[in-house]
CSV table of C-alpha atoms in Angstrom, one decimal:
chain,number,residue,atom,x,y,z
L,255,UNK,CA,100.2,97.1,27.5
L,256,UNK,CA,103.5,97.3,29.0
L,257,UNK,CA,105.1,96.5,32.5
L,258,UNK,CA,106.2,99.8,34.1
L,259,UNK,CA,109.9,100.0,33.4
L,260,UNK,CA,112.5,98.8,36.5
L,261,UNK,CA,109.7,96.3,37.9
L,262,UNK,CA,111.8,93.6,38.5
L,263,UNK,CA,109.7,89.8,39.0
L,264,UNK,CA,111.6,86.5,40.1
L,265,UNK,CA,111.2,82.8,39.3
L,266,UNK,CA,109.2,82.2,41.9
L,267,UNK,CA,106.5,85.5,41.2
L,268,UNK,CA,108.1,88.0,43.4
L,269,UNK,CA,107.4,91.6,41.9
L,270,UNK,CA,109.1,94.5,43.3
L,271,UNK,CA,108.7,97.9,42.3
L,272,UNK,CA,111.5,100.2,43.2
L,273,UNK,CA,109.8,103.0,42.0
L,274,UNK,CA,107.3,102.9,45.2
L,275,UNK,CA,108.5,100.0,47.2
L,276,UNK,CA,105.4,97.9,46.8
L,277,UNK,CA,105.9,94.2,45.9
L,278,UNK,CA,103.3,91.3,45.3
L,279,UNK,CA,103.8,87.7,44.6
L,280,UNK,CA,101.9,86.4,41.3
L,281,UNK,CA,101.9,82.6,40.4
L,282,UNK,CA,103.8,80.6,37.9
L,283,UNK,CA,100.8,81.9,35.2
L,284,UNK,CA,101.1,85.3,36.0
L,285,UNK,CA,104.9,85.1,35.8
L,286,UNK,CA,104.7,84.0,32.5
L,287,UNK,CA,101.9,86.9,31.4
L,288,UNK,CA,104.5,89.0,32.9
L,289,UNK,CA,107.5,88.0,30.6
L,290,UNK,CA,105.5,87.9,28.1
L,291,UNK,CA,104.2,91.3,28.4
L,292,UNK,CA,107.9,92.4,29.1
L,293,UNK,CA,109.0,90.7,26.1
L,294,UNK,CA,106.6,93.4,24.4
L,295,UNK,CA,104.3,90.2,23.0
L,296,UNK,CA,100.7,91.8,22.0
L,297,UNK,CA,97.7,90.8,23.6
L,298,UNK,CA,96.5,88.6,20.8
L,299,UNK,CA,99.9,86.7,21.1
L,300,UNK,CA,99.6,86.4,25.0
L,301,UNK,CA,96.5,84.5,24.7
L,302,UNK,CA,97.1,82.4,21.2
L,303,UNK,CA,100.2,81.2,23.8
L,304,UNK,CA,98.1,80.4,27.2
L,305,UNK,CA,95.4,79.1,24.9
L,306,UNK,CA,97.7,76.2,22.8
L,307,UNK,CA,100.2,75.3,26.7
L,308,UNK,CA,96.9,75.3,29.0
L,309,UNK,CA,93.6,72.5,29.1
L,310,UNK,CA,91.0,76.0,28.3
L,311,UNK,CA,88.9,77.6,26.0
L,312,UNK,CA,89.6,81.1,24.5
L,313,UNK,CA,86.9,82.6,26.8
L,314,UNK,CA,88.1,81.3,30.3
L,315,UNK,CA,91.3,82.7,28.8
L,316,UNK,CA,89.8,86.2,27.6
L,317,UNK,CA,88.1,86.7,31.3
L,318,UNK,CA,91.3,85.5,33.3
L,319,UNK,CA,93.9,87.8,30.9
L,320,UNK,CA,91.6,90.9,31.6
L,321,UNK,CA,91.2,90.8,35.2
L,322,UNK,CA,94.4,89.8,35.6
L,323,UNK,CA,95.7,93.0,33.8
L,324,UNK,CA,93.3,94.8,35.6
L,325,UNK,CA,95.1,93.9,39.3
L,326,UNK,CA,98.3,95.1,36.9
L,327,UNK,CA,96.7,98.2,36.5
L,328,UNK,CA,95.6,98.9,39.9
L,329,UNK,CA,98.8,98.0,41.7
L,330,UNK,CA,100.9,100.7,39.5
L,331,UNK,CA,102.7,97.7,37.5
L,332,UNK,CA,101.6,99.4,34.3
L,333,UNK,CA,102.9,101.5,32.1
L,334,UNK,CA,100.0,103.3,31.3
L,335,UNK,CA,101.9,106.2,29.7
L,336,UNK,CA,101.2,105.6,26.2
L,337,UNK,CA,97.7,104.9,26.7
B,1415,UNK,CA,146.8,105.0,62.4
B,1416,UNK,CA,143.0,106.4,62.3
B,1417,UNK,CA,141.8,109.4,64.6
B,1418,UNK,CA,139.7,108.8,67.6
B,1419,UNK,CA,137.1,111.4,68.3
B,1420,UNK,CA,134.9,111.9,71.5
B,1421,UNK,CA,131.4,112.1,69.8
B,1422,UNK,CA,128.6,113.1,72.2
B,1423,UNK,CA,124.8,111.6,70.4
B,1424,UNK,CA,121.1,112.4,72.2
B,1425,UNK,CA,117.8,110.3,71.2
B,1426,UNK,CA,119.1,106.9,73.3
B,1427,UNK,CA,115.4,106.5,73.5
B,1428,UNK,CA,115.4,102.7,71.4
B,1429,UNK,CA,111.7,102.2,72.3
B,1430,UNK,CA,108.4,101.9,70.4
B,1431,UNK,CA,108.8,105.3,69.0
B,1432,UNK,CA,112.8,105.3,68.9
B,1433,UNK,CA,114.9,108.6,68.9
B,1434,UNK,CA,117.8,108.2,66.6
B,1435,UNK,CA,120.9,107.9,69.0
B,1436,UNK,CA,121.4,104.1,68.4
B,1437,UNK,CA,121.3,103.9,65.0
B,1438,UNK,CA,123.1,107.1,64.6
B,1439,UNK,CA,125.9,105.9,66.5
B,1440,UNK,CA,125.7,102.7,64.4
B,1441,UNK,CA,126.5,104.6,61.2
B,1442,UNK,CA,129.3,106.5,63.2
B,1443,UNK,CA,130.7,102.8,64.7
B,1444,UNK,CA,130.8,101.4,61.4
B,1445,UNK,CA,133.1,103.9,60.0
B,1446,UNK,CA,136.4,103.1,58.2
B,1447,UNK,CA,137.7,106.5,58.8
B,1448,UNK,CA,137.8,107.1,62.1
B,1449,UNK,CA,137.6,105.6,65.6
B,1450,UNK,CA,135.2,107.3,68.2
B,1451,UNK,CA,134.6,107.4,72.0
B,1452,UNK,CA,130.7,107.6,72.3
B,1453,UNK,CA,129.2,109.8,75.0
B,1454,UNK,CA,125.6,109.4,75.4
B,1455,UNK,CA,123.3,111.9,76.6
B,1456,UNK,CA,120.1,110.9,78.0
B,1457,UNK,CA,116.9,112.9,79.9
B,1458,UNK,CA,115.8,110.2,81.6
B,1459,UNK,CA,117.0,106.6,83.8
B,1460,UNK,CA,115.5,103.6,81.8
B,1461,UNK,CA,116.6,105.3,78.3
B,1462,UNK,CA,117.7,101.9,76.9
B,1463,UNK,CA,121.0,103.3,74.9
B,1464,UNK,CA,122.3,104.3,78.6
B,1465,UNK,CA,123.0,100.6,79.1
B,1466,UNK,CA,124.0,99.2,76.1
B,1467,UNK,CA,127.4,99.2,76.9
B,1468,UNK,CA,128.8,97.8,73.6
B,1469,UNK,CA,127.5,101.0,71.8
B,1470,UNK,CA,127.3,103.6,74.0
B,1471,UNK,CA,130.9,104.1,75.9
B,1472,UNK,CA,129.4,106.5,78.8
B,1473,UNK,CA,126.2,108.5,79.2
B,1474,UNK,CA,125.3,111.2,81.1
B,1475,UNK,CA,122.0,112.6,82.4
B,1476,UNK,CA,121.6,116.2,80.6
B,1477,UNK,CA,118.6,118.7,81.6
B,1478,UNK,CA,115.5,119.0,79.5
B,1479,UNK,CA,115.4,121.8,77.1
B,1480,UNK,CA,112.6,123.3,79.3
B,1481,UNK,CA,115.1,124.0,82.1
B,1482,UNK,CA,116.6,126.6,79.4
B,1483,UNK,CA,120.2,127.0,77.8
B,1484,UNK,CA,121.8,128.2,81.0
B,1485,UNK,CA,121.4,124.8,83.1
B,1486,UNK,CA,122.5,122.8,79.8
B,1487,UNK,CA,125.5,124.7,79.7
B,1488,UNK,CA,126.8,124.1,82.3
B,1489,UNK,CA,126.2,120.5,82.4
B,1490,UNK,CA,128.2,120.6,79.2
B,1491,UNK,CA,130.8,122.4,80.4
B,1492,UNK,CA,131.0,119.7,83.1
B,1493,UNK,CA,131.0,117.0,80.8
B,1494,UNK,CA,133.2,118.5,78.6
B,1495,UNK,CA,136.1,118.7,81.3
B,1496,UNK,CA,136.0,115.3,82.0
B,1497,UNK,CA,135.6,113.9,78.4
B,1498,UNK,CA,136.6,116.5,75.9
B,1499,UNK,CA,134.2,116.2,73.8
B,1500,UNK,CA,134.4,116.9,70.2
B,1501,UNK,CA,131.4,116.6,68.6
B,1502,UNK,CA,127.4,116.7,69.6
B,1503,UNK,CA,125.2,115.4,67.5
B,1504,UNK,CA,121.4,116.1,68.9
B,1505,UNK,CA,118.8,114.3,67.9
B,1506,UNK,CA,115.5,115.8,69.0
B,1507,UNK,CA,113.4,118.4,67.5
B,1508,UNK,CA,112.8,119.7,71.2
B,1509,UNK,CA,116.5,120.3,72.3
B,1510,UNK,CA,117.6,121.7,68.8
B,1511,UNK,CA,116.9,125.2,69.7
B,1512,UNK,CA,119.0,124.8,72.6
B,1513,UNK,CA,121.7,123.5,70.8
B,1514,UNK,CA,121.7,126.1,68.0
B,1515,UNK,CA,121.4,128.8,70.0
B,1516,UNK,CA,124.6,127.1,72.3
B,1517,UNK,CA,126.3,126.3,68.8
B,1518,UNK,CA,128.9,129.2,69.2
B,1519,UNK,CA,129.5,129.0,72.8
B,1520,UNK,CA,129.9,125.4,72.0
B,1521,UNK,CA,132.7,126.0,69.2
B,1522,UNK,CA,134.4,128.3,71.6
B,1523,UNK,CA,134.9,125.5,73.8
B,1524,UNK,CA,136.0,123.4,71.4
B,1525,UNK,CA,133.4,121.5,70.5
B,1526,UNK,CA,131.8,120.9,67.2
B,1527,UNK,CA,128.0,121.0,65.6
B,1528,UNK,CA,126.5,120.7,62.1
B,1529,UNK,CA,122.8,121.8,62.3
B,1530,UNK,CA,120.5,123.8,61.0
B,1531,UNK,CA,120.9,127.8,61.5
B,1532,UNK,CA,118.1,129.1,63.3
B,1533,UNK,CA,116.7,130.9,60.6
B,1534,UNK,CA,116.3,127.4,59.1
B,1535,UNK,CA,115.2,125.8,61.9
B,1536,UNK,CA,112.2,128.2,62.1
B,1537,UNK,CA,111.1,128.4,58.5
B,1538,UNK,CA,110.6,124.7,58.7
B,1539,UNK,CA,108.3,124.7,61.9
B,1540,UNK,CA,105.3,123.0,61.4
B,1541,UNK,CA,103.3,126.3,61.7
B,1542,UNK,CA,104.9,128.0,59.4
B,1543,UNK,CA,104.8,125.6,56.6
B,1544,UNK,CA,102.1,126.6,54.2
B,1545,UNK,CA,104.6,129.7,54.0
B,1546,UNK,CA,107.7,127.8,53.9
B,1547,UNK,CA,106.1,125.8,50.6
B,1548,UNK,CA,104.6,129.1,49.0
B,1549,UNK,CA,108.4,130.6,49.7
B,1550,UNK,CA,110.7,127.7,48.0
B,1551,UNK,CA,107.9,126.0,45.5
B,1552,UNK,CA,106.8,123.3,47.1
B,1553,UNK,CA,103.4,121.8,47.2
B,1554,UNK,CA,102.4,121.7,51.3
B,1555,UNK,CA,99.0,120.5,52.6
B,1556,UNK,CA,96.9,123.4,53.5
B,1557,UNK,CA,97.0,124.0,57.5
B,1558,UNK,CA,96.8,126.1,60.2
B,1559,UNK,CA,97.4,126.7,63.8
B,1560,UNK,CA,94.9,127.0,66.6
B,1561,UNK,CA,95.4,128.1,70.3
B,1562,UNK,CA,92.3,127.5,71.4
B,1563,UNK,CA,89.8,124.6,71.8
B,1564,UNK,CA,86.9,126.9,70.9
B,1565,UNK,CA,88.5,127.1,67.3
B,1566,UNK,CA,88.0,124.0,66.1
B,1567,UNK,CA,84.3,124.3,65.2
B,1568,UNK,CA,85.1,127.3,63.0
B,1569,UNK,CA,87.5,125.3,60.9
B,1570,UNK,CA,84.4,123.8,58.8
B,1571,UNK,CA,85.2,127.3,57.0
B,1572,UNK,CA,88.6,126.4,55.5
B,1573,UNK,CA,88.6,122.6,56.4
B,1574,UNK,CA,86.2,119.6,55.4
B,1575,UNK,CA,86.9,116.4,58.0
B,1576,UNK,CA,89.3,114.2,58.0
B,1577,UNK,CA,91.6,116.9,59.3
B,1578,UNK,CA,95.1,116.1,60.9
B,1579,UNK,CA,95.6,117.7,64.2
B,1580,UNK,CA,99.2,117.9,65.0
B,1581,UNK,CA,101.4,118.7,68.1
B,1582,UNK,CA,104.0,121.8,67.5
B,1583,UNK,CA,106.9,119.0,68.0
B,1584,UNK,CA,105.2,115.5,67.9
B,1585,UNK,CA,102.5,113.5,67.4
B,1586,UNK,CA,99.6,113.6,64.5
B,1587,UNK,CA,96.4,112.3,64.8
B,1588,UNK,CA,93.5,111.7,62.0
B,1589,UNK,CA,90.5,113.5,63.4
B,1590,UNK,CA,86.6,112.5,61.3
B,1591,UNK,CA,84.7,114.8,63.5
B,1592,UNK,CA,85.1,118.1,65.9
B,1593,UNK,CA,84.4,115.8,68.8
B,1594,UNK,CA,87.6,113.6,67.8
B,1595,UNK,CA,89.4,117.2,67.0
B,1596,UNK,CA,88.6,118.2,70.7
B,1597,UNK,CA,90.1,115.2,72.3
B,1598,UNK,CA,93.0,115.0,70.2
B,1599,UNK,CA,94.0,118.7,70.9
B,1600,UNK,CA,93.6,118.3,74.4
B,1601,UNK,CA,95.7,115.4,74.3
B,1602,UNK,CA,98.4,117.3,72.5
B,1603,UNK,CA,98.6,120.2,73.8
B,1604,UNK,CA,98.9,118.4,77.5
B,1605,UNK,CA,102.0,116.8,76.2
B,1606,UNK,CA,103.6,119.5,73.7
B,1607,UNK,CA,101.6,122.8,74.4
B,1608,UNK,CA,100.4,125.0,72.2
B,1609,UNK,CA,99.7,125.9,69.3
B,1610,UNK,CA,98.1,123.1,67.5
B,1611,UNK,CA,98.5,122.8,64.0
B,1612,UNK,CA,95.3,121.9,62.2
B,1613,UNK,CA,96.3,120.4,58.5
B,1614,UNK,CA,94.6,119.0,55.6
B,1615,UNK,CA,94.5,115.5,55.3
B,1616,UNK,CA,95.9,114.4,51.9
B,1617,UNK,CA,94.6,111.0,51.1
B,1618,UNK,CA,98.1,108.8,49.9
B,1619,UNK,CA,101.0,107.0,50.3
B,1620,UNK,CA,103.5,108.5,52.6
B,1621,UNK,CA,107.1,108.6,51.5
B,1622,UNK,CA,110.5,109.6,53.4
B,1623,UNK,CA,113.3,111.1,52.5
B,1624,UNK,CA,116.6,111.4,54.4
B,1625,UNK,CA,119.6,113.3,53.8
B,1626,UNK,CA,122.4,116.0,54.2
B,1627,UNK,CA,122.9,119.2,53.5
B,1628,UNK,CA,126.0,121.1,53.4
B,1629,UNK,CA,124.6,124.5,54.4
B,1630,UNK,CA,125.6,125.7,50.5
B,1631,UNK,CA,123.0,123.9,49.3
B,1632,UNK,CA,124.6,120.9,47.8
B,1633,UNK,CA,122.9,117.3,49.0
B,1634,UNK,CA,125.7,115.2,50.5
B,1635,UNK,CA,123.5,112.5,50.6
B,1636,UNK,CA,119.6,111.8,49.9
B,1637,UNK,CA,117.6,108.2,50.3
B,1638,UNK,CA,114.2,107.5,49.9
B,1639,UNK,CA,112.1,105.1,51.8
B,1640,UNK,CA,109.0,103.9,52.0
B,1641,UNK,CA,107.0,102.7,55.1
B,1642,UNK,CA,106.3,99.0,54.9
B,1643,UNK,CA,105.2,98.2,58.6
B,1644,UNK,CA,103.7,101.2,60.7
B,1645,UNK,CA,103.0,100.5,64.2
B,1646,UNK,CA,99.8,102.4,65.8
B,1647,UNK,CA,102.2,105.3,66.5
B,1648,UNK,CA,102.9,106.0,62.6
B,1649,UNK,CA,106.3,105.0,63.7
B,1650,UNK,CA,108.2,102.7,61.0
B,1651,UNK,CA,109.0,99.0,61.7
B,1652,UNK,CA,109.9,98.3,58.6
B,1653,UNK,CA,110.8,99.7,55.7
B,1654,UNK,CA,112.7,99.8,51.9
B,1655,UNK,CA,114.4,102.0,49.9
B,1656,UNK,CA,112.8,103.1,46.9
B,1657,UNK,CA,114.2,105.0,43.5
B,1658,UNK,CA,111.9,107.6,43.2
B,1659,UNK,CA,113.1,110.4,41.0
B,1660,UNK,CA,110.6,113.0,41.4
B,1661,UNK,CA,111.2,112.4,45.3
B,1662,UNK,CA,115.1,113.4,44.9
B,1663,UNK,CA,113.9,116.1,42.7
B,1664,UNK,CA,112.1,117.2,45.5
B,1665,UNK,CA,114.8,117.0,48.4
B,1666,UNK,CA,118.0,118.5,46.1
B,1667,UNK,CA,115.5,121.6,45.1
B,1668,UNK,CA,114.7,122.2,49.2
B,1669,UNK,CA,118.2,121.7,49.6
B,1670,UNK,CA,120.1,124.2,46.9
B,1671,UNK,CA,116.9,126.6,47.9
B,1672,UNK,CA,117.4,126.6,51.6
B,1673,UNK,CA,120.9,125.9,51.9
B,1674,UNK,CA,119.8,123.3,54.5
B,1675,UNK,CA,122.8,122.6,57.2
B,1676,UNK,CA,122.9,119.5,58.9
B,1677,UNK,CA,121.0,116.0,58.7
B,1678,UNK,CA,117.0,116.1,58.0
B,1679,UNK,CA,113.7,113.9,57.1
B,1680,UNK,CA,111.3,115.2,54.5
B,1681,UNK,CA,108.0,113.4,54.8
B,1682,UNK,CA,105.9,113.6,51.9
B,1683,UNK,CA,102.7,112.0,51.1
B,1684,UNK,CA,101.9,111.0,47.2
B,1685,UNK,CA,98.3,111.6,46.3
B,1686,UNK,CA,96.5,109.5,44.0
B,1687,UNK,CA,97.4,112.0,41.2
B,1688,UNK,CA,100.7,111.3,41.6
B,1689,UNK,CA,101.5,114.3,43.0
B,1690,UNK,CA,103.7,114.9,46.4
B,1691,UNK,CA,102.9,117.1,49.2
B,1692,UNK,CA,105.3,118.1,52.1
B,1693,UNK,CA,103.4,117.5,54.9
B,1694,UNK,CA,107.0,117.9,57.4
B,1695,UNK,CA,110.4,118.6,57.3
B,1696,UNK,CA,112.4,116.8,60.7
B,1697,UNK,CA,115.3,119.1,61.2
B,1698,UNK,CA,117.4,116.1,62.3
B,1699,UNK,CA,118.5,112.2,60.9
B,1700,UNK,CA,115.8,110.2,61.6
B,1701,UNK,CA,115.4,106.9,63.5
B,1702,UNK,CA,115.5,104.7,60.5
B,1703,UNK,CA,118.9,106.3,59.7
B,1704,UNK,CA,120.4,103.0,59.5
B,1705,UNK,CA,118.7,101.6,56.8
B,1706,UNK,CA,120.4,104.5,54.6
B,1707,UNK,CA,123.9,103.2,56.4
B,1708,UNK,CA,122.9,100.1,54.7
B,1709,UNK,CA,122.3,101.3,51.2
B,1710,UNK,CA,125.7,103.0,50.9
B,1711,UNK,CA,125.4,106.4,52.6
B,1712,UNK,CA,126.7,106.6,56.1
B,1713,UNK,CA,124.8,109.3,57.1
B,1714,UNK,CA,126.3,110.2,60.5
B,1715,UNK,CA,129.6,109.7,59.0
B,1716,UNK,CA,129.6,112.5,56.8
B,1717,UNK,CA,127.7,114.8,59.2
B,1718,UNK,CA,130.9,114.1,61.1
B,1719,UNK,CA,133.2,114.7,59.0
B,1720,UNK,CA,131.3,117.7,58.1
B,1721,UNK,CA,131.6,119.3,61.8
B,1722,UNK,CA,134.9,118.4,61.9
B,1723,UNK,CA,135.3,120.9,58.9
B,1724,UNK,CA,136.4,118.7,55.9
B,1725,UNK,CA,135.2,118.1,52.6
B,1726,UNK,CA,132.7,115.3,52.0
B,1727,UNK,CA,132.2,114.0,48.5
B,1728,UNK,CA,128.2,114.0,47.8
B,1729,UNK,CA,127.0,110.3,47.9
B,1730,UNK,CA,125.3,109.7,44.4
B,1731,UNK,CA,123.5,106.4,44.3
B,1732,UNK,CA,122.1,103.6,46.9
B,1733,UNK,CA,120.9,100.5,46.5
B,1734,UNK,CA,117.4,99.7,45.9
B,1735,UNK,CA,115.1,97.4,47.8
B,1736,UNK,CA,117.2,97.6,50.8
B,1737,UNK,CA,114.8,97.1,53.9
B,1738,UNK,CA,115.1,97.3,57.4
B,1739,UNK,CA,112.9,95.6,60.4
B,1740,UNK,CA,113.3,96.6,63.3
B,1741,UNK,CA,112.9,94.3,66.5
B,1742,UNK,CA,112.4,94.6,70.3
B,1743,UNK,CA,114.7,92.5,72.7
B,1744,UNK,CA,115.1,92.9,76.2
B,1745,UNK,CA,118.0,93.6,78.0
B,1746,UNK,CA,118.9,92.4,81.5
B,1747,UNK,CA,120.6,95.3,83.9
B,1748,UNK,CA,121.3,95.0,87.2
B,1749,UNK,CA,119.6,97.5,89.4
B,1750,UNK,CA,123.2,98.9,90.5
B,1751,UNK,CA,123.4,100.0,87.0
B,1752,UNK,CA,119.6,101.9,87.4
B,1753,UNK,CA,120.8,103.5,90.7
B,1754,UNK,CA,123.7,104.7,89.5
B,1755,UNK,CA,122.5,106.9,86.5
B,1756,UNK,CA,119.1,107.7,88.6
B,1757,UNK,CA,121.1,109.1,91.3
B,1758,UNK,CA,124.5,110.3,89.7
B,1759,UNK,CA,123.5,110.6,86.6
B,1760,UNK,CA,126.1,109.3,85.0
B,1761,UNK,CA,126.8,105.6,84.0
């Protein structure tokens, strides 16, 4: 998965994007899934990383990654092009 | 030394549904190029442009295009020999077709337009849309226009509800039932007349574009916005520019196809497949003109400098996630100031 190209997130988990003017505010987790995800990381190395910095198992993580990419998905911050 | 020019702007109606005559003559104030003298022209007493004296130099009560072209003339013509007026920039769907069909008459007397031709003008009417999109290639919401009320229960035949039932000039309202498409058309057509225009409701996000066209079909200037804070009139409080590609697409192709003349608003609506639909072209700048001021293209700038006849390099780029919100304040006139335009009609 890959962040639609031009989205543009701040420090603080502002997301704009210019392509239709929408923005949303994520939290300091999502802001890291985000660079992550814009740092092209795969999804295996997305979770090995929340798993070893955050107090969690691998399934709290598993459930949180995938409805978290989910609300990606559904507010157009995808690039779902190569799918 | 710059040049000063006497620029004559409609649409100082800065209330919940704002005409564009303040921001227009925002974009023309804020211009490097050239000084101006602003003349407003207002329809009616508590228009709120007519007494904001640090943007609007004079105004001047005008007829209503219903009075017909012969009454506005010669108000002009009146005008004009006290101010010299070199430029009028209308800003109403409802007077264009006065203006256009004054434009030579106008330039005889030494004054200067830039709007659509009349040809133009027509081919974008609401009713005539579904031909206007079939005709340049563009993807238009199915409609059609009614006269009468009996009418709307045989539009189960080409329609399923939600429709949109639409005035000829303004207004749109989402209609769920005939009952609700009854009330709405009678509500319309008290304020705008017939016909009615009955349109398919596309389901979406709704997009604007404004821009300029040079009348050869180059875009002097295009930028894209999208609605961010709508108040119950559709009318947008808010708003940000947005780099949409397919959207500029879009606007350059209506404008090298039609050879548009003159400042206009393309609404579009973006299905959830992505794909945009024309739902109306605005043969003027519309009210959130400023926020393209703000992005890099002064708008009513060029549209003047185009009247006037020169050459205008196309703008090429804006800046993205510019917003605008727009706020209410209230002024404080005294009531010799109301009295005055009310009864002279000039202030």
């Amino acid at each position: 998965m890959k962040i639609s190209k031009n989205v543009s997130i701040s420090e603080n988990g502002f997301i704009f994007n210019p392509t239709t003017g929408e923005s949303f505010t994520v939290n300091p987790i999502g802001v890291e899934i985000i660079n992550f995800l814009k740092e092209n990381k795969t999804e295996a190395d997305i979770k090995k990383q929340l798993l070893d910095k955050y107090n969690t198992d691998s399934a709290t993580i598993e459930k949180d990654y995938y409805d978290f990419m989910h609300m990606l998905k559904a507010s157009n911050l995808l690039d779902t092009s190569a799918e | 030394m710059k040049k000063k020019y006497c620029i004559a702007v409609t649409g100082l109606n800065a209330i919940d549904s704002p005409g564009p005559g303040i921001p227009v003559i925002r974009g023309i104030r804020d211009s490097l190029l050239f000084d101006s003298r602003i003349i407003g022209f207002a329809y009616e007493s508590l228009e709120p442009g007519i007494y904001m004296h640090d943007v609007v130099d004079k105004t001047y009560q005008i007829p209503y295009p219903s009075s017909g072209t012969d009454s506005l003339l010669e108000r002009l013509n009146y005008i004009h020999s006290v101010e010299k007026i070199d430029i009028i920039i209308p800003n109403f769907d409802a007077e264009l077709y006065s203006f256009i069909k004054l434009e030579k008459t106008l330039n005889s007397m030494g004054i200067k337009l830039f709007l659509p031709t009349m040809e133009q003008f027509e081919e974008r009417h609401k009713v005539n849309l579904p031909a206007f999109g079939k005709k340049y290639g563009i993807k238009v919401p199915f409609s059609r226009e009614i006269f009468n009320i009996s009418d709307i229960f045989g539009l189960t035949r080409d329609f399923t509800y939600p429709i949109v039932v639409k005035g000829k000039y303004y207004d749109a309202y989402i209609a769920y039932s005939a009952e609700q498409a009854q009330a709405y058309f009678n509500k319309i057509a008290a304020k705008w007349g017939l016909p009615i225009v009955i349109q398919e409701f596309i389901k979406g996000t709704e997009y604007n574009v404004t821009g300029l066209g040079d009348g050869k079909g180059n875009t002097i200037a295009a930028v894209a916005m999208r609605k961010q804070y709508i108040t119950d009139k559709g009318k947008a409080w808010g708003g940000i520019t947005i780099e949409d590609n397919d959207l500029l697409g879009i606007t350059h192709n209506f404008l090298s196809k039609t050879k548009w003349r003159g400042g206009f608003e393309l609404e579009m609506m973006k299905s959830s497949k992505n794909e945009y639909y024309l739902l109306e072209i605005n043969p003027r700048i519309p009210a959130w003109i400023y926020l393209a001021v703000g992005a890099g293209q002064n708008i009513p700038e060029a549209l003047v400098r185009l009247a006037l006849g020169e050459e205008v390099e196309p703008y090429k780029a804006y800046t993205i996630g510019k917003m605008f919100i727009r706020y209410s304040w209230d002024m404080i006139v005294d009531i010799d100031e109301f009295q005055k335009i009310s009864t002279v009609g000039e202030l």
